[in-house]
XYZ file of C-alpha atoms in Angstrom:
696
model
C -9.249 -16.895 57.605
C -9.891 -14.827 54.360
C -7.433 -15.416 52.317
C -7.823 -12.529 49.618
C -6.598 -9.223 50.865
C -7.089 -5.793 48.874
C -3.451 -3.987 48.934
C -2.777 -0.524 50.714
C -2.337 2.371 47.619
C 1.860 2.412 48.739
C 2.218 -1.017 47.796
C -0.414 -0.542 44.588
C 1.477 2.535 43.108
C 4.758 0.306 43.098
C 3.334 -2.511 41.362
C 1.417 -0.069 38.545
C 4.780 0.991 38.753
C 6.183 -1.906 37.369
C 4.207 -1.117 34.095
C 4.437 1.939 33.537
C 7.547 3.178 34.775
C 9.820 0.619 33.259
C 13.204 3.251 32.626
C 14.223 6.367 32.631
C 12.751 7.162 29.318
C 9.211 6.063 30.551
C 9.040 9.014 33.588
C 10.297 11.009 30.966
C 7.248 10.098 27.800
C 4.315 10.056 30.933
C 5.758 14.016 31.978
C 6.551 15.651 28.381
C 3.254 14.078 27.781
C 1.414 15.774 30.398
C 2.414 18.842 29.125
C 1.778 18.922 25.824
C -1.947 17.704 26.834
C -1.421 21.315 28.782
C -1.024 22.917 25.982
C 2.435 23.750 26.408
C 4.141 25.443 23.483
C 7.484 24.699 24.887
C 8.610 22.064 26.075
C 12.253 21.914 28.151
C 13.764 18.703 29.163
C 17.302 18.291 31.240
C 18.956 15.159 32.336
C 21.861 13.479 34.724
C 23.295 9.917 34.515
C 21.205 8.329 32.133
C 18.181 9.934 34.161
C 18.685 7.357 36.805
C 19.898 10.736 38.916
C 17.716 13.187 37.825
C 14.740 14.339 34.946
C 13.407 17.813 35.142
C 10.556 18.870 32.784
C 9.359 22.224 32.381
C 6.332 23.686 29.922
C 4.129 27.099 30.251
C 0.279 24.541 29.535
C -1.738 25.170 32.181
C -0.218 24.434 34.956
C -2.336 22.377 38.603
C -4.932 24.493 40.304
C -3.859 24.342 43.674
C -6.492 22.429 44.762
C -5.856 19.970 42.257
C -1.372 19.431 43.517
C -2.732 16.665 46.305
C -5.505 15.438 44.201
C -3.131 14.463 41.245
C -1.163 12.380 42.772
C -4.104 10.036 43.572
C -3.853 6.948 41.545
C -6.787 6.674 38.441
C -7.376 10.422 39.208
C -7.539 11.896 35.925
C -9.026 15.178 34.107
C -8.891 14.451 31.014
C -11.759 11.304 31.044
C -14.809 11.434 33.567
C -16.579 8.028 32.095
C -17.079 4.818 30.182
C -17.573 6.157 27.271
C -14.664 8.760 26.702
C -12.842 5.592 26.403
C -14.034 5.495 22.814
C -12.607 8.712 22.024
C -9.532 9.370 23.333
C -8.483 12.485 22.445
C -5.096 13.331 25.057
C -2.347 11.675 25.172
C -1.816 10.383 28.562
C -6.315 9.387 30.267
C -5.204 6.738 33.278
C -4.461 8.787 35.884
C -1.330 5.959 37.227
C 1.749 8.347 35.437
C 2.029 10.319 38.745
C 1.767 8.096 41.975
C 3.647 5.943 40.103
C 6.650 8.247 39.822
C 6.194 9.103 43.131
C 6.078 6.040 44.539
C 10.364 5.033 42.846
C 11.252 8.221 43.436
C 11.694 11.463 45.420
C 9.648 14.364 43.339
C 9.397 18.067 43.044
C 6.850 19.971 41.037
C 6.079 23.353 41.492
C 3.198 24.404 39.184
C 1.114 27.964 38.608
C -2.044 28.648 36.842
C -1.873 32.443 36.141
C -0.137 34.967 35.521
C -0.015 36.732 39.069
C 3.578 34.655 40.265
C 1.029 33.125 42.682
C 2.171 29.161 42.787
C 2.497 25.943 44.258
C 4.954 23.346 45.323
C 4.424 20.037 46.533
C 7.430 17.349 48.033
C 6.982 14.170 47.359
C 9.118 11.222 48.320
C 8.499 7.280 47.907
C 5.294 8.382 47.808
C 4.310 9.959 50.614
C 3.324 13.451 50.964
C 6.204 15.445 52.395
C 5.064 19.403 52.041
C 2.395 20.964 50.160
C 2.791 24.930 50.091
C 2.585 27.748 48.423
C 5.082 29.031 46.298
C 6.468 31.818 44.120
C 5.932 30.448 39.935
C 5.137 31.326 36.375
C 2.554 30.013 34.505
C 3.202 25.798 33.706
C 4.800 23.140 35.748
C 8.711 22.893 36.807
C 8.686 18.425 37.735
C 11.811 16.913 39.351
C 12.414 13.110 39.452
C 15.394 12.574 41.229
C 17.038 9.545 42.479
C 14.854 7.446 40.304
C 14.296 3.537 42.085
C 16.366 4.480 45.123
C 13.450 2.670 47.098
C 13.593 -0.835 44.841
C 17.451 -1.622 44.187
C 15.867 -4.629 42.708
C 14.679 -2.877 39.947
C 17.393 -0.282 40.214
C 19.882 -2.862 39.027
C 18.560 -4.224 36.114
C 18.847 -0.938 35.097
C 21.232 -0.049 31.561
C 24.385 2.114 31.131
C 24.516 5.637 31.031
C 24.733 5.303 27.299
C 21.543 3.306 26.662
C 19.534 5.226 28.969
C 20.575 8.722 27.224
C 19.565 6.846 24.472
C 15.757 5.669 24.910
C 15.339 8.883 26.347
C 16.777 10.684 23.395
C 14.839 8.434 20.701
C 11.835 9.084 22.678
C 12.805 12.860 22.327
C 13.163 12.805 18.590
C 9.457 11.224 18.429
C 7.601 13.097 20.192
C 9.505 16.113 18.149
C 8.377 14.669 14.936
C 4.490 13.998 16.367
C 4.454 17.563 17.622
C 6.354 20.022 15.479
C 4.576 22.965 17.039
C 6.138 22.723 20.559
C 9.639 23.735 20.835
C 11.709 21.412 22.409
C 14.553 21.217 24.203
C 16.860 18.096 25.466
C 19.835 18.104 27.476
C 22.209 15.738 29.500
C 24.783 16.738 32.183
C 24.386 20.190 30.624
C 25.196 19.417 26.627
C 22.342 20.045 24.430
C 20.956 16.715 22.459
C 18.092 18.207 20.590
C 16.343 21.876 19.671
C 13.378 22.589 17.383
C 12.049 25.702 17.012
C 8.279 25.069 17.304
C 7.033 27.275 14.837
C 5.335 23.656 12.950
C 7.618 23.199 9.695
C 7.833 19.409 10.508
C 10.688 18.963 7.587
C 12.727 21.644 10.123
C 11.990 19.031 12.775
C 13.426 16.173 10.677
C 16.676 18.070 10.635
C 17.173 18.800 13.417
C 16.360 15.229 13.993
C 18.372 13.603 11.189
C 20.737 16.179 9.623
C 20.678 18.279 7.106
C 21.367 15.875 4.251
C 18.537 13.759 5.462
C 15.406 16.628 4.957
C 16.825 16.919 1.893
C 15.812 13.630 0.870
C 12.327 13.872 1.960
C 9.596 13.989 -0.718
C 6.665 15.003 1.344
C 3.608 13.265 1.905
C -0.639 14.645 1.903
C -3.300 12.916 0.926
C -7.219 12.109 2.639
C -10.067 10.191 2.021
C -13.374 10.074 4.531
C -12.189 8.376 7.396
C -8.562 9.318 7.314
C -6.113 11.988 6.192
C -2.211 11.239 5.876
C 0.737 13.724 6.133
C 4.200 13.907 6.514
C 7.681 13.191 4.641
C 9.258 9.841 3.088
C 12.811 9.529 2.055
C 13.841 9.175 -1.806
C 14.981 5.271 -2.268
C 18.628 5.841 -2.530
C 18.485 6.966 0.770
C 18.082 4.466 3.204
C 18.712 2.806 6.547
C 19.972 -0.444 7.635
C 16.615 -0.845 10.304
C 13.552 0.617 10.801
C 14.191 2.270 13.388
C 14.382 5.875 11.228
C 10.278 5.143 10.654
C 8.114 7.154 13.466
C 4.318 6.636 12.794
C 1.946 9.254 14.656
C -1.443 8.605 15.194
C -3.460 12.040 15.968
C -0.652 12.660 17.793
C 0.163 10.073 19.145
C 3.737 8.330 18.400
C 2.776 4.827 18.070
C 4.463 1.204 17.062
C 2.527 -0.263 14.193
C 3.718 -3.494 12.489
C 0.661 -3.199 9.696
C 1.640 0.148 8.890
C 5.281 -0.866 8.462
C 4.567 -3.645 5.977
C 2.509 -1.221 4.140
C 5.137 1.267 4.146
C 8.396 -1.317 2.698
C 5.507 -2.377 0.010
C 5.016 1.160 -0.894
C 8.475 0.768 -1.615
C 8.591 -2.347 -3.275
C 11.321 -3.438 -5.259
C 12.731 0.339 -4.876
C 14.941 -0.729 -1.599
C 17.708 -3.303 -1.771
C 17.274 -6.347 0.441
C 18.187 -5.144 4.211
C 17.578 -1.745 3.685
C 14.571 0.504 4.468
C 13.328 3.881 4.395
C 13.635 7.065 6.652
C 9.721 7.702 7.379
C 7.898 10.082 9.754
C 4.076 9.696 8.698
C 1.280 11.675 10.264
C -2.239 9.789 10.135
C -4.805 11.955 11.500
C -8.596 9.769 12.084
C -11.553 9.937 14.213
C -10.719 8.749 17.637
C -13.502 6.188 17.393
C -11.517 4.497 14.325
C -7.931 3.879 17.388
C -8.091 2.113 20.365
C -4.820 3.242 22.406
C -6.203 2.031 25.643
C -4.692 -2.127 24.354
C -0.904 -1.512 25.985
C 0.381 -0.061 29.715
C 2.645 1.885 27.893
C 0.163 3.383 24.967
C 2.890 2.393 22.127
C 0.146 0.167 20.615
C -2.859 0.736 19.309
C -5.749 -1.247 17.195
C -7.188 0.332 14.035
C -11.108 -0.693 13.119
C -10.759 -0.099 9.420
C -6.764 -1.898 9.705
C -7.358 -2.754 5.788
C -8.832 0.113 3.686
C -5.688 1.841 6.840
C -3.257 0.457 5.671
C -4.293 0.588 1.870
C -4.724 4.033 2.225
C -1.110 4.328 3.171
C 0.683 2.194 1.228
C -1.431 4.048 -1.588
C -0.173 7.444 -0.713
C 3.343 6.529 -0.223
C 3.317 5.102 -3.477
C 1.965 7.891 -5.151
C 3.740 10.266 -3.599
C 7.144 8.279 -4.589
C 5.397 7.841 -8.736
C 5.711 11.572 -9.276
C 9.477 11.824 -8.650
C 13.032 10.965 -10.618
C 14.232 8.735 -9.174
C 17.891 8.558 -9.999
C 20.060 9.102 -7.565
C 23.089 11.403 -7.386
C 26.033 9.924 -7.815
C 28.025 13.464 -6.112
C 26.442 14.912 -2.760
C 25.692 19.053 -3.202
C 27.138 20.881 -0.557
C 25.203 22.467 1.530
C 24.960 26.361 1.645
C 24.362 28.830 -1.839
C 25.835 27.491 -5.382
C 28.372 29.310 -6.541
C 27.350 32.703 -8.646
C 28.981 30.416 -11.805
C 26.273 28.676 -13.794
C 27.629 25.750 -16.445
C 26.063 27.175 -19.943
C 22.964 24.855 -21.279
C 23.959 22.190 -24.376
C 21.064 21.059 -26.674
C 22.228 16.234 -27.516
C 19.821 15.579 -30.098
C 18.206 12.860 -30.139
C 19.816 10.555 -32.851
C 17.150 10.349 -35.266
C 18.171 8.168 -38.165
C 19.424 5.934 -35.291
C 16.002 5.987 -33.646
C 13.792 5.782 -37.079
C 15.862 2.492 -37.862
C 15.094 1.403 -34.627
C 11.278 1.692 -34.389
C 11.106 -0.333 -38.359
C 13.583 -2.771 -37.318
C 11.813 -3.739 -33.874
C 8.848 -6.367 -34.167
C 5.569 -4.703 -32.733
C 4.080 -7.380 -31.473
C 4.588 -11.030 -30.422
C 3.530 -13.142 -27.765
C 7.128 -15.284 -27.802
C 10.261 -13.445 -26.787
C 13.152 -15.622 -27.121
C 15.913 -15.118 -25.467
C 19.439 -16.153 -25.758
C 22.570 -17.631 -23.112
C 25.427 -16.760 -22.470
C 27.392 -18.770 -24.613
C 25.428 -17.418 -27.911
C 26.155 -14.230 -26.946
C 29.742 -14.709 -26.404
C 29.731 -16.765 -30.020
C 27.983 -13.428 -31.768
C 29.873 -10.954 -29.855
C 32.464 -9.950 -32.479
C 29.954 -9.938 -35.149
C 27.413 -7.927 -34.137
C 30.046 -5.686 -32.363
C 31.600 -4.425 -35.916
C 27.700 -4.735 -37.452
C 26.930 -2.157 -34.853
C 29.474 0.188 -35.588
C 29.444 0.128 -39.440
C 25.772 0.993 -39.092
C 26.293 3.639 -37.200
C 28.266 5.572 -38.640
C 26.631 5.125 -42.068
C 23.165 6.342 -39.880
C 25.161 9.119 -38.602
C 25.467 10.229 -42.090
C 22.853 9.157 -44.012
C 20.566 11.145 -41.049
C 22.828 14.763 -40.715
C 19.982 16.555 -43.126
C 16.987 15.378 -41.188
C 18.375 16.565 -38.692
C 18.546 20.072 -39.930
C 15.451 19.963 -41.190
C 13.336 18.525 -38.691
C 14.815 20.293 -35.651
C 12.056 22.134 -34.437
C 9.465 19.494 -34.816
C 8.150 18.097 -31.695
C 9.295 14.302 -33.052
C 11.773 14.488 -35.061
C 12.123 10.915 -35.009
C 11.225 8.616 -39.130
C 9.215 5.917 -39.395
C 10.027 3.665 -42.043
C 13.329 3.382 -42.017
C 15.280 -0.353 -42.851
C 17.969 -1.932 -39.743
C 18.794 -5.419 -39.396
C 16.694 -7.614 -36.906
C 20.414 -8.722 -35.989
C 21.346 -6.069 -34.668
C 19.063 -6.648 -31.945
C 20.578 -9.598 -29.486
C 18.329 -12.125 -28.368
C 17.913 -11.199 -24.846
C 16.502 -7.593 -25.682
C 13.736 -9.122 -27.325
C 12.403 -10.721 -23.964
C 10.055 -6.664 -24.129
C 8.891 -6.475 -27.250
C 5.453 -6.462 -26.348
C 5.670 -2.544 -25.211
C 5.722 -0.364 -27.977
C 8.529 0.228 -30.071
C 10.427 2.903 -30.459
C 9.374 5.662 -32.459
C 5.593 4.112 -32.732
C 2.000 5.445 -31.980
C 1.312 5.840 -28.362
C -2.550 4.494 -26.326
C -2.862 7.862 -24.202
C -4.108 4.937 -21.304
C -2.215 2.951 -19.695
C -1.854 -0.958 -20.801
C -2.951 -2.855 -17.343
C -4.723 -1.637 -14.820
C -2.061 -1.035 -11.476
C -2.834 -3.965 -9.000
C -3.821 -2.693 -5.508
C -1.809 -4.464 -2.524
C 1.528 -5.180 -4.754
C 4.449 -3.156 -5.660
C 4.569 -2.163 -9.346
C 2.496 -4.915 -10.525
C -0.055 -5.179 -13.628
C -3.033 -6.872 -13.378
C -1.670 -9.062 -17.137
C -5.147 -7.384 -18.033
C -5.708 -5.572 -21.337
C -7.353 -2.344 -20.646
C -8.617 -2.488 -24.347
C -9.198 -6.696 -24.754
C -12.353 -7.081 -22.837
C -10.759 -10.548 -21.578
C -10.810 -11.627 -17.970
C -8.653 -14.032 -15.933
C -11.135 -16.050 -13.368
C -8.381 -16.221 -10.702
C -8.034 -12.445 -10.851
C -11.786 -12.631 -9.794
C -10.855 -14.522 -6.185
C -8.600 -10.888 -5.516
C -10.257 -9.603 -2.091
C -12.930 -6.726 -2.283
C -10.636 -4.084 -1.620
C -8.639 -5.193 -4.383
C -11.501 -5.147 -7.340
C -12.847 -1.539 -6.333
C -9.678 -0.244 -6.250
C -9.240 -2.004 -9.825
C -13.068 -0.669 -10.241
C -11.580 2.867 -9.284
C -8.504 3.191 -11.480
C -10.795 1.327 -14.915
C -12.929 4.521 -13.977
C -10.445 6.558 -14.458
C -8.559 5.252 -17.369
C -11.958 5.854 -19.353
C -12.267 9.238 -18.148
C -8.343 9.455 -20.439
C -7.343 10.652 -16.530
C -3.831 8.006 -16.587
C -1.844 8.625 -13.391
C 1.213 11.388 -13.865
C 4.461 10.363 -13.464
C 7.429 11.682 -14.056
C 9.307 11.222 -17.902
C 11.668 9.787 -17.773
C 15.152 11.825 -18.441
C 15.216 11.436 -22.792
C 19.298 10.779 -23.290
C 21.819 10.389 -26.107
C 24.477 7.001 -25.236
C 27.872 8.305 -25.689
C 30.006 4.558 -25.290
C 29.971 1.504 -22.600
C 32.693 1.111 -20.050
C 33.543 -2.415 -19.476
C 30.827 -4.530 -21.029
C 28.642 -3.275 -17.666
C 27.842 0.525 -17.501
C 26.362 2.504 -20.546
C 27.068 6.001 -20.547
C 24.939 8.477 -21.860
C 24.817 12.777 -21.448
C 21.712 15.500 -21.929
C 21.611 18.741 -21.271
C 21.633 18.321 -17.639
C 24.500 15.705 -17.513
C 25.620 13.066 -17.266
C 23.888 9.901 -16.809
C 25.516 5.923 -15.798
C 23.538 3.262 -16.723
C 23.858 -0.874 -15.382
C 22.888 -2.777 -18.251
C 22.167 -5.282 -16.542
C 20.327 -3.798 -14.121
C 18.181 -1.592 -16.548
C 17.683 -4.961 -18.478
C 16.369 -6.530 -15.549
C 14.021 -4.010 -14.989
C 12.377 -4.204 -18.734
C 11.829 -8.174 -18.258
C 10.955 -8.281 -14.811
C 7.502 -5.577 -16.259
C 7.060 -8.012 -19.133
C 6.827 -11.327 -17.208
C 4.798 -10.031 -14.776
C 2.366 -9.216 -16.713
C 2.867 -12.419 -18.507
C 1.991 -14.590 -15.232
C -0.987 -12.899 -15.250
C -2.029 -15.192 -17.669
C -0.400 -17.759 -17.225
C -3.844 -20.390 -18.187
C -2.994 -18.995 -22.000
C 0.707 -19.894 -22.720
C 1.775 -22.971 -20.896
C 2.451 -25.646 -23.243
C 2.677 -29.229 -22.978
C 5.646 -30.687 -23.067
C 7.130 -33.390 -25.151
C 10.093 -34.680 -22.733
C 8.380 -33.621 -19.116
C 10.993 -32.184 -16.728
C 11.545 -34.217 -13.902
C 12.813 -33.324 -10.514
C 13.633 -34.589 -6.828
C 12.967 -33.797 -2.778
C 12.869 -35.176 0.371
C 10.096 -36.995 1.716
C 9.134 -33.774 3.647
C 9.439 -31.406 0.875
C 7.842 -34.218 -1.138
C 5.004 -34.001 1.113
C 4.355 -30.191 0.773
C 4.939 -29.686 -2.694
C 1.837 -32.519 -3.317
C 0.326 -29.753 -0.335
C 0.603 -26.463 -2.552
C 0.828 -28.284 -6.378
C -2.113 -25.494 -6.829
C 0.254 -22.966 -6.600
C 2.391 -24.054 -9.478
C -0.376 -24.006 -11.710
C -0.761 -20.832 -10.739
C 1.851 -19.614 -12.070
C 1.280 -21.994 -15.041
C 3.799 -24.894 -13.723
C 1.934 -28.158 -14.359
C 3.635 -30.917 -11.706
C 2.815 -34.196 -10.709
C 3.783 -37.276 -8.223
C 6.123 -39.529 -9.856
C 6.434 -42.160 -7.684
C 8.424 -41.965 -4.275
C 10.040 -38.563 -3.498
C 10.063 -37.581 -7.735
C 7.711 -35.091 -9.990
C 7.613 -34.719 -13.383
C 6.353 -31.079 -14.833
C 4.090 -31.392 -18.293
C 4.094 -27.993 -18.983
C 5.171 -24.333 -18.039
C 5.045 -21.241 -20.203
C 6.102 -20.595 -23.288
C 8.012 -17.967 -22.656
C 10.290 -19.101 -20.075
C 13.684 -17.997 -20.528
C 15.032 -20.523 -23.161
C 17.603 -22.918 -21.387
C 16.831 -21.402 -17.992
C 13.611 -23.633 -17.377
C 14.697 -26.225 -14.776
C 16.430 -23.736 -12.643
C 13.598 -21.584 -12.817
C 11.197 -24.081 -11.447
C 13.434 -25.782 -8.786
C 13.887 -22.034 -7.945
C 10.230 -21.133 -7.777
C 9.884 -25.180 -5.446
C 12.611 -24.081 -3.070
C 10.566 -20.560 -2.275
C 7.038 -22.344 -2.655
C 8.590 -24.543 0.337
C 9.618 -22.031 2.583
C 7.267 -19.676 3.113
C 4.851 -20.157 5.654
C 1.774 -18.505 3.823
C 1.985 -18.017 -0.347
C -0.419 -15.869 -2.055
C -0.833 -14.789 -5.836
C 1.220 -11.336 -5.429
C 3.766 -12.707 -4.461
C 4.290 -16.288 -6.568
C 3.634 -13.849 -9.459
C 6.662 -11.505 -8.083
C 9.125 -14.003 -7.821
C 8.534 -16.208 -10.375
C 9.071 -12.363 -12.604
C 12.008 -12.013 -10.659
C 13.360 -14.942 -11.555
C 12.960 -15.285 -14.469
C 13.651 -11.147 -15.164
C 17.203 -12.410 -13.986
C 17.569 -14.957 -16.152
C 16.430 -13.628 -19.379
C 18.882 -10.521 -19.001
C 21.790 -9.560 -20.253
C 25.118 -9.854 -18.314
C 27.769 -8.136 -17.161
C 30.916 -7.925 -18.940
C 28.905 -7.674 -22.386
C 29.671 -5.846 -24.635
C 26.620 -3.688 -26.863
C 26.892 -2.523 -30.322
C 25.288 1.628 -30.378
C 22.070 0.464 -31.331
C 21.835 -2.314 -29.072
C 22.668 -0.297 -25.780
C 19.651 2.741 -27.705
C 17.407 -0.223 -27.832
C 17.977 -0.708 -24.041
C 18.030 2.678 -23.102
C 14.323 3.674 -24.420
C 12.847 0.169 -23.629
C 14.222 1.212 -19.920
C 12.482 4.506 -20.238
C 9.309 3.119 -21.337
C 9.097 1.249 -18.411
C 6.265 2.094 -15.182
C 8.795 1.739 -12.812
C 12.462 2.857 -14.736
C 14.570 4.052 -11.707
C 15.438 0.259 -9.085
C 15.802 -3.727 -11.197
C 13.532 -5.818 -8.825
C 15.901 -5.996 -6.400
C 15.522 -2.813 -5.740
C 19.463 -1.754 -7.198
C 19.398 1.535 -8.476
C 19.747 1.239 -12.911
C 20.873 4.398 -13.419
C 23.011 7.055 -11.515
C 23.768 10.767 -12.798
C 25.923 13.909 -12.285
C 24.859 17.651 -12.925
C 26.726 19.455 -15.008
C 27.515 21.264 -11.273
C 28.717 17.877 -10.344
C 31.696 18.027 -13.083
C 32.005 21.589 -12.853
C 32.987 20.604 -8.851
C 34.576 17.947 -9.702
C 37.822 19.699 -11.566
C 37.875 22.998 -9.794
C 35.898 25.065 -12.321
C 33.659 26.334 -9.573
C 35.129 26.365 -6.387
């Protein structure tokens, strides 16, 4: 007797419903997608009791022809594809023909639809997959789809439904994504008579973001646009100071279809490298357009996951465009949130704060112009010389201010009135600040081209190869092909003198220091607070990242090697990964048992912290499953920058503080420390007037 049977249509539809109709939100998804495929410009959704009691979706689309109404509920009946080749260029949201029969098999369905404006329509009633009625009925153009008592005939499925609020949350989330995916469609969502979403359908994505996430969120967004031969991208990304605790606010849309993509999420996070604190995520609405043949949407029952045929190129494209959009903004967060609405008619008059030319001139001549070995002082040395530096700095500041008064008056109309050649005592600059001396000194001549070529695929890093040096790092030659191509394009750009544009860091004048931790500065725009440790950490990070790009040129043999001990399991891993330490310029070798000795490390490691840095590098190497040079270089740079930076509660003289601000302004990314914390916070003049009730 034969054991294999062909299931009847009713059982097959119920099995399919287990994949397609997972919960009430799945019903809403399928019906709304059908409405958009039908060309609807207005879609209204009503739900009751989280969608378990009733779901109603109406649209003004093309409707269903009377002769197709019954056929539409047959399994695998669809008007969107006709052959196998169509699967390779799908342009519609739905295409399998499983949604309607699956929904009808586990609920009570009523459909009223019409194709014309004459009021003649069709009405179908189906219960549990069985057709109850198919008759003429008056209807306006479009489709009115009602689903009642979902899972009434499959109690096992109904038992595993969550609470009403949970199911409503899934419906709301999906409707938000659809509204963001199709701003040209007017969406309405109501639950138990309460309005949860309403968009205008005018095509303005920013208005939809405001309707979904609120006006404050919309004001924190940066517009994003770009295209290549294969892809086009548009949308909005949030400023780094506006973040969420999870990735739920990241919406990725491909050819009008909301998808979930781990690789695109990673690209987005890499674009925000060092701009976000740990555990924080941006608000992003990314709309990608590509040829349908480049994306396979038929890999998941819910069509939420896709595959890209040019995934590497797409990821690099998205990361580059988001990073470029962020680089065009001054990312200094406002300390006071602006109130929504029109500003008060009273406008703060603009003040001009001239720079301290004499002070800056002294800094320009007194700081070393080029030096390979930065030195760092320990906290104990800083404490020992604190009082002497402070007294010297205050005295020098008064002398410089008096001496430069006439110079200020004579050179106020000059575009660059900073004198060169003035003298300053070298001990006015703390040793820790000299960690960034490879950057041009204040007031010194500037080359119009960037000194380093940005390394693609890695946050805000550098290859460590000077654009004018002509030398090359053999390890850099091993980078992937797409990195080499990107470097070549960048080099060509620089050769034409077209350096990438970024906003100028605001020029500001030092006022003082608060609690030995925050610098207070001002300009004609308002007041600024600067975290001195975070600022110096950013300066050092960019310096050390450049240095770690050429570690073999800086390693020095040790007269007294450093010994490190690990567990047996750790020792085995370390032996297998010694090559990674060499990539960072640290040379280790087994020294018997579970002991290793460090025979060489870069001479620019912060003095006194070499052992702790190497130990933390070892801990990180042991904890990572897969390691690449970019990650190791970034981690080592972060470790060194933190160790070498000035600390909180450390007093700085005026010259030291102004030096720090000037060095920060010359950084490639001067707005956050390597850990993503903000460096500068601003108070506009209007903010201050509001605080003191000068404007109401």
